[in-house]
């Protein structure tokens, strides 16, 4: 699953550690989500969306579903 | 239920784990030294010391389980994978050594060493897969 967390984080000038502190997770978790190695649970995805004041769909996109819809 | 963050869970774990390891080292060294000073080592005393040495390890394992519950989801996945890798290697070694003994290929092996083997494998699996911060 792709996401725009790295971009949103950069816009705010936050490091991975800063975002991790906001979310209450490890810096490695943020890195794994950003690089697509790990897909967050629904509660964590909601927490990420809340912090960036966006909807989940604005941040996460499933390329497989998008391609299937096209 | 209290909501723990990754940092608070890790702090809580380390606050319990390291003192327990201190107790373990003192119990091992103190117990061994005390037994070595006795001319006759009573079985009941050796039993008490063996259990006293084991208790901090058991408590540390429960502290690890609590940490797995309280840490964040990715760290939990990471820790459980490393833990499972350690368990797979150790259980495989137990079966291999067990059958080698049954077929009388090797003599007796101290069961004790499978415990450290598990922790070494768990630690290595954790390090080698990049779990430095988890």
PDB file of N, CA and C in Angstrom, chain A residues 21 23-29 32 37-41 43-44, chain B residues 4-7 72-75 77-78 129-134:
ATOM      1  N   UNK A  21       6.822  10.069  17.981  1.00  0.00           N
ATOM      2  CA  UNK A  21       6.432  10.567  19.317  1.00  0.00           C
ATOM      3  C   UNK A  21       4.960  10.966  19.340  1.00  0.00           C
ATOM      4  N   UNK A  23       2.628   9.793  17.520  1.00  0.00           N
ATOM      5  CA  UNK A  23       1.767   8.607  17.375  1.00  0.00           C
ATOM      6  C   UNK A  23       1.927   7.615  18.529  1.00  0.00           C
ATOM      7  N   UNK A  24       3.001   7.793  19.309  1.00  0.00           N
ATOM      8  CA  UNK A  24       3.262   6.856  20.407  1.00  0.00           C
ATOM      9  C   UNK A  24       3.789   5.517  19.917  1.00  0.00           C
ATOM     10  N   UNK A  25       4.502   5.550  18.775  1.00  0.00           N
ATOM     11  CA  UNK A  25       5.085   4.319  18.230  1.00  0.00           C
ATOM     12  C   UNK A  25       6.593   4.510  18.081  1.00  0.00           C
ATOM     13  N   UNK A  26       7.293   3.468  17.655  1.00  0.00           N
ATOM     14  CA  UNK A  26       8.745   3.580  17.486  1.00  0.00           C
ATOM     15  C   UNK A  26       9.067   4.264  16.158  1.00  0.00           C
ATOM     16  N   UNK A  27      10.284   4.836  16.088  1.00  0.00           N
ATOM     17  CA  UNK A  27      10.703   5.491  14.849  1.00  0.00           C
ATOM     18  C   UNK A  27      10.758   4.451  13.719  1.00  0.00           C
ATOM     19  N   UNK A  28      11.128   3.245  14.094  1.00  0.00           N
ATOM     20  CA  UNK A  28      11.221   2.176  13.099  1.00  0.00           C
ATOM     21  C   UNK A  28       9.839   1.840  12.508  1.00  0.00           C
ATOM     22  N   UNK A  29       8.801   1.992  13.334  1.00  0.00           N
ATOM     23  CA  UNK A  29       7.440   1.750  12.839  1.00  0.00           C
ATOM     24  C   UNK A  29       7.095   2.764  11.757  1.00  0.00           C
ATOM     25  N   UNK A  32       8.920   1.944   8.627  1.00  0.00           N
ATOM     26  CA  UNK A  32       8.353   0.772   7.938  1.00  0.00           C
ATOM     27  C   UNK A  32       7.058   1.135   7.207  1.00  0.00           C
ATOM     28  N   UNK A  37       6.806  -1.132   3.921  1.00  0.00           N
ATOM     29  CA  UNK A  37       7.151  -2.474   4.407  1.00  0.00           C
ATOM     30  C   UNK A  37       6.077  -3.006   5.354  1.00  0.00           C
ATOM     31  N   UNK A  38       5.313  -2.063   5.904  1.00  0.00           N
ATOM     32  CA  UNK A  38       4.290  -2.463   6.884  1.00  0.00           C
ATOM     33  C   UNK A  38       3.038  -1.609   6.683  1.00  0.00           C
ATOM     34  N   UNK A  39       1.896  -2.275   6.619  1.00  0.00           N
ATOM     35  CA  UNK A  39       0.619  -1.556   6.527  1.00  0.00           C
ATOM     36  C   UNK A  39       0.036  -1.407   7.925  1.00  0.00           C
ATOM     37  N   UNK A  40      -0.236  -0.164   8.352  1.00  0.00           N
ATOM     38  CA  UNK A  40      -0.733   0.028   9.718  1.00  0.00           C
ATOM     39  C   UNK A  40      -2.140  -0.531   9.902  1.00  0.00           C
ATOM     40  N   UNK A  41      -2.476  -0.794  11.172  1.00  0.00           N
ATOM     41  CA  UNK A  41      -3.839  -1.230  11.495  1.00  0.00           C
ATOM     42  C   UNK A  41      -4.785  -0.049  11.274  1.00  0.00           C
ATOM     43  N   UNK A  43      -6.847   1.483  13.490  1.00  0.00           N
ATOM     44  CA  UNK A  43      -6.702   2.532  14.519  1.00  0.00           C
ATOM     45  C   UNK A  43      -5.462   3.409  14.301  1.00  0.00           C
ATOM     46  N   UNK A  44      -4.336   2.784  13.880  1.00  0.00           N
ATOM     47  CA  UNK A  44      -3.115   3.577  13.660  1.00  0.00           C
ATOM     48  C   UNK A  44      -3.268   4.442  12.405  1.00  0.00           C
TER      49      UNK A  44
ATOM     50  N   UNK B   4      -0.643   2.447  26.468  1.00  0.00           N
ATOM     51  CA  UNK B   4       0.798   2.638  26.546  1.00  0.00           C
ATOM     52  C   UNK B   4       1.335   3.075  25.195  1.00  0.00           C
ATOM     53  N   UNK B   5       2.330   3.965  25.236  1.00  0.00           N
ATOM     54  CA  UNK B   5       3.021   4.294  24.001  1.00  0.00           C
ATOM     55  C   UNK B   5       4.244   3.380  23.925  1.00  0.00           C
ATOM     56  N   UNK B   6       4.903   3.397  22.766  1.00  0.00           N
ATOM     57  CA  UNK B   6       6.102   2.584  22.599  1.00  0.00           C
ATOM     58  C   UNK B   6       7.135   2.922  23.662  1.00  0.00           C
ATOM     59  N   UNK B   7       7.338   4.239  23.887  1.00  0.00           N
ATOM     60  CA  UNK B   7       8.380   4.655  24.838  1.00  0.00           C
ATOM     61  C   UNK B   7       8.054   4.241  26.269  1.00  0.00           C
ATOM     62  N   UNK B  72       4.034  -0.901  20.541  1.00  0.00           N
ATOM     63  CA  UNK B  72       3.211  -0.598  19.355  1.00  0.00           C
ATOM     64  C   UNK B  72       3.151  -1.815  18.424  1.00  0.00           C
ATOM     65  N   UNK B  73       2.215  -1.767  17.483  1.00  0.00           N
ATOM     66  CA  UNK B  73       1.903  -2.958  16.693  1.00  0.00           C
ATOM     67  C   UNK B  73       3.068  -3.456  15.839  1.00  0.00           C
ATOM     68  N   UNK B  74       3.844  -2.539  15.245  1.00  0.00           N
ATOM     69  CA  UNK B  74       4.950  -2.976  14.388  1.00  0.00           C
ATOM     70  C   UNK B  74       6.060  -3.598  15.241  1.00  0.00           C
ATOM     71  N   UNK B  75       6.365  -2.958  16.371  1.00  0.00           N
ATOM     72  CA  UNK B  75       7.394  -3.493  17.268  1.00  0.00           C
ATOM     73  C   UNK B  75       6.974  -4.861  17.793  1.00  0.00           C
ATOM     74  N   UNK B  77       5.058  -7.060  16.270  1.00  0.00           N
ATOM     75  CA  UNK B  77       5.242  -8.014  15.171  1.00  0.00           C
ATOM     76  C   UNK B  77       6.712  -8.403  15.055  1.00  0.00           C
ATOM     77  N   UNK B  78       7.567  -7.382  15.131  1.00  0.00           N
ATOM     78  CA  UNK B  78       9.006  -7.565  15.014  1.00  0.00           C
ATOM     79  C   UNK B  78       9.544  -8.448  16.142  1.00  0.00           C
ATOM     80  N   UNK B 129      17.713  -8.686  11.736  1.00  0.00           N
ATOM     81  CA  UNK B 129      16.594  -8.207  10.917  1.00  0.00           C
ATOM     82  C   UNK B 129      16.357  -6.711  11.140  1.00  0.00           C
ATOM     83  N   UNK B 130      17.300  -6.076  11.840  1.00  0.00           N
ATOM     84  CA  UNK B 130      17.271  -4.618  11.964  1.00  0.00           C
ATOM     85  C   UNK B 130      16.352  -4.089  13.047  1.00  0.00           C
ATOM     86  N   UNK B 131      16.153  -4.854  14.101  1.00  0.00           N
ATOM     87  CA  UNK B 131      15.237  -4.425  15.172  1.00  0.00           C
ATOM     88  C   UNK B 131      15.882  -3.620  16.271  1.00  0.00           C
ATOM     89  N   UNK B 132      16.830  -2.782  15.917  1.00  0.00           N
ATOM     90  CA  UNK B 132      17.585  -2.014  16.917  1.00  0.00           C
ATOM     91  C   UNK B 132      16.672  -1.173  17.811  1.00  0.00           C
ATOM     92  N   UNK B 133      15.688  -0.507  17.209  1.00  0.00           N
ATOM     93  CA  UNK B 133      14.852   0.428  17.982  1.00  0.00           C
ATOM     94  C   UNK B 133      13.554  -0.181  18.492  1.00  0.00           C
ATOM     95  N   UNK B 134      13.257  -1.420  18.116  1.00  0.00           N
ATOM     96  CA  UNK B 134      11.955  -1.980  18.477  1.00  0.00           C
ATOM     97  C   UNK B 134      11.945  -2.570  19.881  1.00  0.00           C
TER      98      UNK B 134
END
